[in-house]
XYZ file of C-alpha atoms in Angstrom:
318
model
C 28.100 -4.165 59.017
C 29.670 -1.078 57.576
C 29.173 -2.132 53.626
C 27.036 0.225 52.379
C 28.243 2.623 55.284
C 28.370 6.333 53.491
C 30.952 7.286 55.892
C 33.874 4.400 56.047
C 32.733 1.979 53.114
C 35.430 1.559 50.781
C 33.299 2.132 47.479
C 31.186 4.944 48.799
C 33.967 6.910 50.421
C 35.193 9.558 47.959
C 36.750 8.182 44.443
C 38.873 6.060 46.088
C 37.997 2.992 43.480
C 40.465 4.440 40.783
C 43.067 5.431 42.826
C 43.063 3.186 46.444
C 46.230 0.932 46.292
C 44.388 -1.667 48.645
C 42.837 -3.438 46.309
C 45.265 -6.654 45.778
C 43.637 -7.529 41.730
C 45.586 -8.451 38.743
C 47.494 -6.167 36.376
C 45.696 -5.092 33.063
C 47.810 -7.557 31.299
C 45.582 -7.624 28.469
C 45.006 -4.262 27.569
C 47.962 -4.703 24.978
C 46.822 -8.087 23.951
C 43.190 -6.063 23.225
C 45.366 -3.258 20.968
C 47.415 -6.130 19.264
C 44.342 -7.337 18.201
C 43.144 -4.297 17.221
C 45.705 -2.696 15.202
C 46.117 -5.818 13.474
C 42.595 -5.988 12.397
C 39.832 -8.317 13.519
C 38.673 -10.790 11.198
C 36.530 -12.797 13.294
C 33.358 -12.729 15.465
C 35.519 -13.988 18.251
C 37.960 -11.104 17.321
C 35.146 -8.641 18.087
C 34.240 -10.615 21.420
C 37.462 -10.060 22.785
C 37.076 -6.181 22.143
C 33.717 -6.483 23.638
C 34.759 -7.461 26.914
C 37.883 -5.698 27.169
C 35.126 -2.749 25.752
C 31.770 -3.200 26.217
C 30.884 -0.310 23.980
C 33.126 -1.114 21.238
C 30.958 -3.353 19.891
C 27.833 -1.454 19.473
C 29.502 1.052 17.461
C 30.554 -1.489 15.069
C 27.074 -3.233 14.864
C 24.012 -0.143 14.034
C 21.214 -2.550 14.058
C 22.671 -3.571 18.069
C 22.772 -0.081 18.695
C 19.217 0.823 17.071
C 17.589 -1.259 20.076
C 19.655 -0.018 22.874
C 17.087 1.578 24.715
C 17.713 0.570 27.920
C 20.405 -0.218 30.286
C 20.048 -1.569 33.821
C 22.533 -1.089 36.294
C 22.659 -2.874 40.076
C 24.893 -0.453 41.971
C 24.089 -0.043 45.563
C 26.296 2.643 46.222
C 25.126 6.080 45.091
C 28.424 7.811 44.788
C 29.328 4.729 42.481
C 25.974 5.538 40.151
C 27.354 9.111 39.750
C 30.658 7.778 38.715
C 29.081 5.595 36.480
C 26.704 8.089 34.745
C 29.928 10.540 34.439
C 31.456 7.727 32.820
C 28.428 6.484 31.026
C 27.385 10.165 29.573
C 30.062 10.747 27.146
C 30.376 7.428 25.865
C 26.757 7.180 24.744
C 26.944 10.653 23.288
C 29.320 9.501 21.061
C 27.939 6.460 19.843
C 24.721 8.688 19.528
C 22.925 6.951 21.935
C 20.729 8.179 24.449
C 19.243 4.950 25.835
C 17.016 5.563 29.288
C 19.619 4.117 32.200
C 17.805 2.815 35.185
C 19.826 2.130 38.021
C 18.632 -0.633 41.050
C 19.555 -2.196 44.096
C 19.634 -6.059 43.516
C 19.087 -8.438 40.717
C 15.442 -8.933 41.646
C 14.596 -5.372 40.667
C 15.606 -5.788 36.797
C 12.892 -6.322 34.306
C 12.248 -10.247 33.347
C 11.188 -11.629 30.058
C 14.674 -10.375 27.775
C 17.657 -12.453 26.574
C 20.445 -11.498 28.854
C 23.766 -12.247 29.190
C 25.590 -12.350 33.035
C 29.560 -12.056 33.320
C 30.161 -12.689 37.294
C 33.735 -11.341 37.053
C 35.628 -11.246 40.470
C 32.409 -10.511 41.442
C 31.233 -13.138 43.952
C 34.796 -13.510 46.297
C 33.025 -9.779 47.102
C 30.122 -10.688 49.129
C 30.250 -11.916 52.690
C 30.624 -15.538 53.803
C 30.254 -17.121 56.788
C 33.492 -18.733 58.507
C 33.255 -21.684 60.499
C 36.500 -22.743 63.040
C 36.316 -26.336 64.203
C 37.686 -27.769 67.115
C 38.523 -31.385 65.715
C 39.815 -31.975 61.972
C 37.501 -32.027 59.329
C 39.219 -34.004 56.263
C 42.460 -31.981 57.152
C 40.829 -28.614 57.354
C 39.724 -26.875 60.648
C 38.173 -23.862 58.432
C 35.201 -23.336 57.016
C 33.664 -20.447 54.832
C 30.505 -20.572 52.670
C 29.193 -17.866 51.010
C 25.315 -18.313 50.894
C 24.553 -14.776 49.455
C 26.538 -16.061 46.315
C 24.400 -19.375 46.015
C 21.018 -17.445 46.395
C 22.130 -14.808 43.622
C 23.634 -17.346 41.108
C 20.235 -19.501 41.547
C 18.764 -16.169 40.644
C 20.431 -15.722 37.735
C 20.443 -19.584 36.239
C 16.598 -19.071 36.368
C 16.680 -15.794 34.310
C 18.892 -17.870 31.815
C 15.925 -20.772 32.049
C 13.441 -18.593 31.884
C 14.581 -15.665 29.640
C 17.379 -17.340 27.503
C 20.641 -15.958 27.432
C 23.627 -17.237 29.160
C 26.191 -16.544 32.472
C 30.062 -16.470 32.985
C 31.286 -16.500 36.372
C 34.975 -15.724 36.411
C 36.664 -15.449 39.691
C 39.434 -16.590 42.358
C 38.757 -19.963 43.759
C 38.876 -23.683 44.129
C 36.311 -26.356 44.340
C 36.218 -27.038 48.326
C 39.665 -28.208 49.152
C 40.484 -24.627 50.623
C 39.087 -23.094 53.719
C 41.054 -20.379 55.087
C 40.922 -17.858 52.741
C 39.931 -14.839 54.102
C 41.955 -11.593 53.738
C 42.178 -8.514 53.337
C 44.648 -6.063 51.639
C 45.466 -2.605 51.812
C 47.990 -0.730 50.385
C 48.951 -4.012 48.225
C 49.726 -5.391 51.235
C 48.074 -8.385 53.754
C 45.983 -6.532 56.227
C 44.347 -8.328 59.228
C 40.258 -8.220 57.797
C 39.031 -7.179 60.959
C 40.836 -4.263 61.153
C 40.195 -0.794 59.912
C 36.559 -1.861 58.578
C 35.764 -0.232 55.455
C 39.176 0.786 54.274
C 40.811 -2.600 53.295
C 39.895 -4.330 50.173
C 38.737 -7.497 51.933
C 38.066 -10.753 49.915
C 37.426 -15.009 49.914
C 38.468 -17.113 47.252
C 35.233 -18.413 45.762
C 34.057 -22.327 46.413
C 32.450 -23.102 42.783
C 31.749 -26.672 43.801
C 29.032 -24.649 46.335
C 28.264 -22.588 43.589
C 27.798 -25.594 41.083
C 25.738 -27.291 43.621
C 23.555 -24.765 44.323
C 21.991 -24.384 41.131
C 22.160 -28.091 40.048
C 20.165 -28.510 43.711
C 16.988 -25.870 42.070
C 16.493 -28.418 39.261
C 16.324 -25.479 36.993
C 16.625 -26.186 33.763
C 20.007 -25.341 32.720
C 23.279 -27.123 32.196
C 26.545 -26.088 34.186
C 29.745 -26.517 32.216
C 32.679 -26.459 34.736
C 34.319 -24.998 36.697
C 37.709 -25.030 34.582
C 41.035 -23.088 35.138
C 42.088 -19.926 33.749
C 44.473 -21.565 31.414
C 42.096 -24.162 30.155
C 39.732 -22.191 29.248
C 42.228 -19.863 27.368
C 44.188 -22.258 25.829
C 41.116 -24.351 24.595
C 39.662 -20.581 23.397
C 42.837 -20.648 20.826
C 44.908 -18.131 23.241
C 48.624 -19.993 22.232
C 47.842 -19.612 18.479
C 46.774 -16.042 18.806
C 49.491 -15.590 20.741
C 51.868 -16.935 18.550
C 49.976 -14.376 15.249
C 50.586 -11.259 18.195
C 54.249 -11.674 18.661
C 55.148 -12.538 15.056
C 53.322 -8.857 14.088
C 55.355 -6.678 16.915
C 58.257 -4.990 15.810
C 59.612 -4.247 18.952
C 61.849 -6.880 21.433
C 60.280 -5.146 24.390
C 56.323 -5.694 23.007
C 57.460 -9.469 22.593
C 58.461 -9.780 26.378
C 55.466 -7.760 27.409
C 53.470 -10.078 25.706
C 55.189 -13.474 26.627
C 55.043 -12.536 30.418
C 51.665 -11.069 30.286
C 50.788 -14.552 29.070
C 52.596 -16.441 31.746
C 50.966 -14.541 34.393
C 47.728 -15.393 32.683
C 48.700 -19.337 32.185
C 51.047 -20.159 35.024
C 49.973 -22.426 37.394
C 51.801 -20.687 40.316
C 50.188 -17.628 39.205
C 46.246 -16.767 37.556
C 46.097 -19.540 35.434
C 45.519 -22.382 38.243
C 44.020 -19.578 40.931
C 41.322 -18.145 38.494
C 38.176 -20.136 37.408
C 35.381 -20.475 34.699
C 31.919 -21.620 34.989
C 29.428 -21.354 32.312
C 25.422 -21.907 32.758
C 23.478 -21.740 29.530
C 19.722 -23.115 29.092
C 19.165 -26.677 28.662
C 18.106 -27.889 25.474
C 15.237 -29.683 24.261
C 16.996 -31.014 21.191
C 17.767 -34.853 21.710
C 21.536 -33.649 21.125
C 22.508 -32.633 24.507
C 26.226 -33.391 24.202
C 27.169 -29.241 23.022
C 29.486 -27.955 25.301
C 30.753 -24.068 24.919
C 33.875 -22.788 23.742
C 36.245 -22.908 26.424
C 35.134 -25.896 28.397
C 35.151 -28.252 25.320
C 37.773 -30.650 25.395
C 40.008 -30.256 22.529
C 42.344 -33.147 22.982
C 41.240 -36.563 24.291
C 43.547 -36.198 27.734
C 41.405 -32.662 28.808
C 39.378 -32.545 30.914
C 37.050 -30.220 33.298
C 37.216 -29.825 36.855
C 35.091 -31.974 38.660
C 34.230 -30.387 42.710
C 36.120 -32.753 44.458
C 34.684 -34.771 47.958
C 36.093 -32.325 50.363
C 33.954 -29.423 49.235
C 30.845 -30.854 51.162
C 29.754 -29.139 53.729
């Protein structure tokens, strides 16, 4: 009730996004993985992808005839203390990069212009939105909690018809399982557990995200598109060449103390008692009218016989 509240919302109250310790999110563990990479070079498109997302405007510089046609950019931000921080932010970047494209600014998905190529990245984006928790008397396969999240399932069918309709593809990275949890509300403030219903608007409140709803919900449309996943952090980092990279990154530092930094940055990304089981990929790119409908996309590929993807397992019907 209070989430777009310009008096006690968390995002619209102040600057509080940059320096509120309530949110409970993971360290920037690969901000020195991103300037390993880039003091050593990149020699590789994928190379430049990783600086892209750790960067988005990285790789514009490094590509004029990207730049040339960046006319545009459409941002959904509800909150209009967050669009000022984001044109502050915005401003001197472009000006650098000599850019000066026209920056539009909307309230939901539906508002953005149709008919382009885009590309979505759903990072810890949809354990945001509200769900709706249901407490059960009686057992229900070992669980007396329920939460779905239909907001998410409405916005994701959104966005797999863009990608059907438009080309492109999506990435949702997030927190989450594939129904066997229930109970996961919380809420967090000063990186600590804070009872959600307290203090409204100045906890960081969250709910691990169910992909097996979020799978079924676009496979339900019949849009044309294929799913690939959901898959676990580790999988899909692994299978994108992480351990040999890895390997490349320590062998170049010259320092003992970069080494550990970069051994336990990677077990907090791979462990399964840490992101590497908890975190989750799902990929949605257009289906193809080729008879070869066997490609799968970096990442959720199988590289040795014995992998395999996550399949959303019985329990997540609801």
């Amino acid at each position: 009730m209070r989430l777009l509240s310009p008096v006690t919302f968390l995002n619209t109250k102040g600057f509080r996004i940059c320096t509120s310790s309530n949110a409970q999110s993971k360290p920037d563990l690969m901000s020195f993985i991103c300037r390993q990479i880039r003091s050593s070079g990149p020699i590789s498109v994928s190379d430049y992808m990783k600086l892209a997302l750790h960067h988005p405007i990285y790789a514009i510089s490094k590509f004029p005839k990207v730049a040339s046609e960046f006319q545009k950019l459409h941002l959904v931000e509800r909150s209009d203390r967050l669009r000022a921080v984001q044109q502050s932010t915005l401003g001197p970047l472009l000006d650098a990069l000599k850019l000066s494209p026209a920056i539009h600014w909307h309230s939901s998905l539906d508002e953005i212009p149709r008919g382009q190529c885009s590309y979505y990245l759903a990072h810890e984006f949809f354990d945001a939105l509200p769900i709706h928790r249901f407490q059960l008397a009686g057992d229900l396969e070992n669980r007396n909690c329920v939460e779905v999240c239909p907001e998410a399932g409405a916005i994701l069918q959104k966005i797999a018809q863009r990608v059907a309709d438009d080309g492109g593809a999506a990435l949702v990275v997030d927190y989450g399982h594939v129904g066997e949890s229930g109970d996961t509300l919380r809420a967090f403030k000063n990186h600590e557990l804070h009872d959600p219903l307290k203090d409204p608007g100045q906890a960081d409140i969250t709910a691990d995200v169910d992909f097996a709803f979020l799978r079924r919900s676009v496979e339900a449309t019949n849009t044309p598109v294929v799913v690939h996943g959901p898959v676990t952090q580790a999988y899909f980092l692994v299978h994108m060449g992480f351990m040999a990279r890895l390997k490349v990154l320590v062998h170049k530092c010259h320092l003992e103390e970069d080494k550990k930094n970069l051994i336990a940055s990677s077990e907090m990304l791979l462990g399964s008692d840490k992101m590497g089981k908890r975190f989750k990929f799902m990929a949605i790119l257009p289906r193809s009218d080729s008879a070869d409908q066997s490609y799968v996309p970096a990442g959720f590929f199988p590289t040795w016989p014995s992998a395999s993807t996550i399949q959303p397992s019985s329990a997540s019907k609801t």
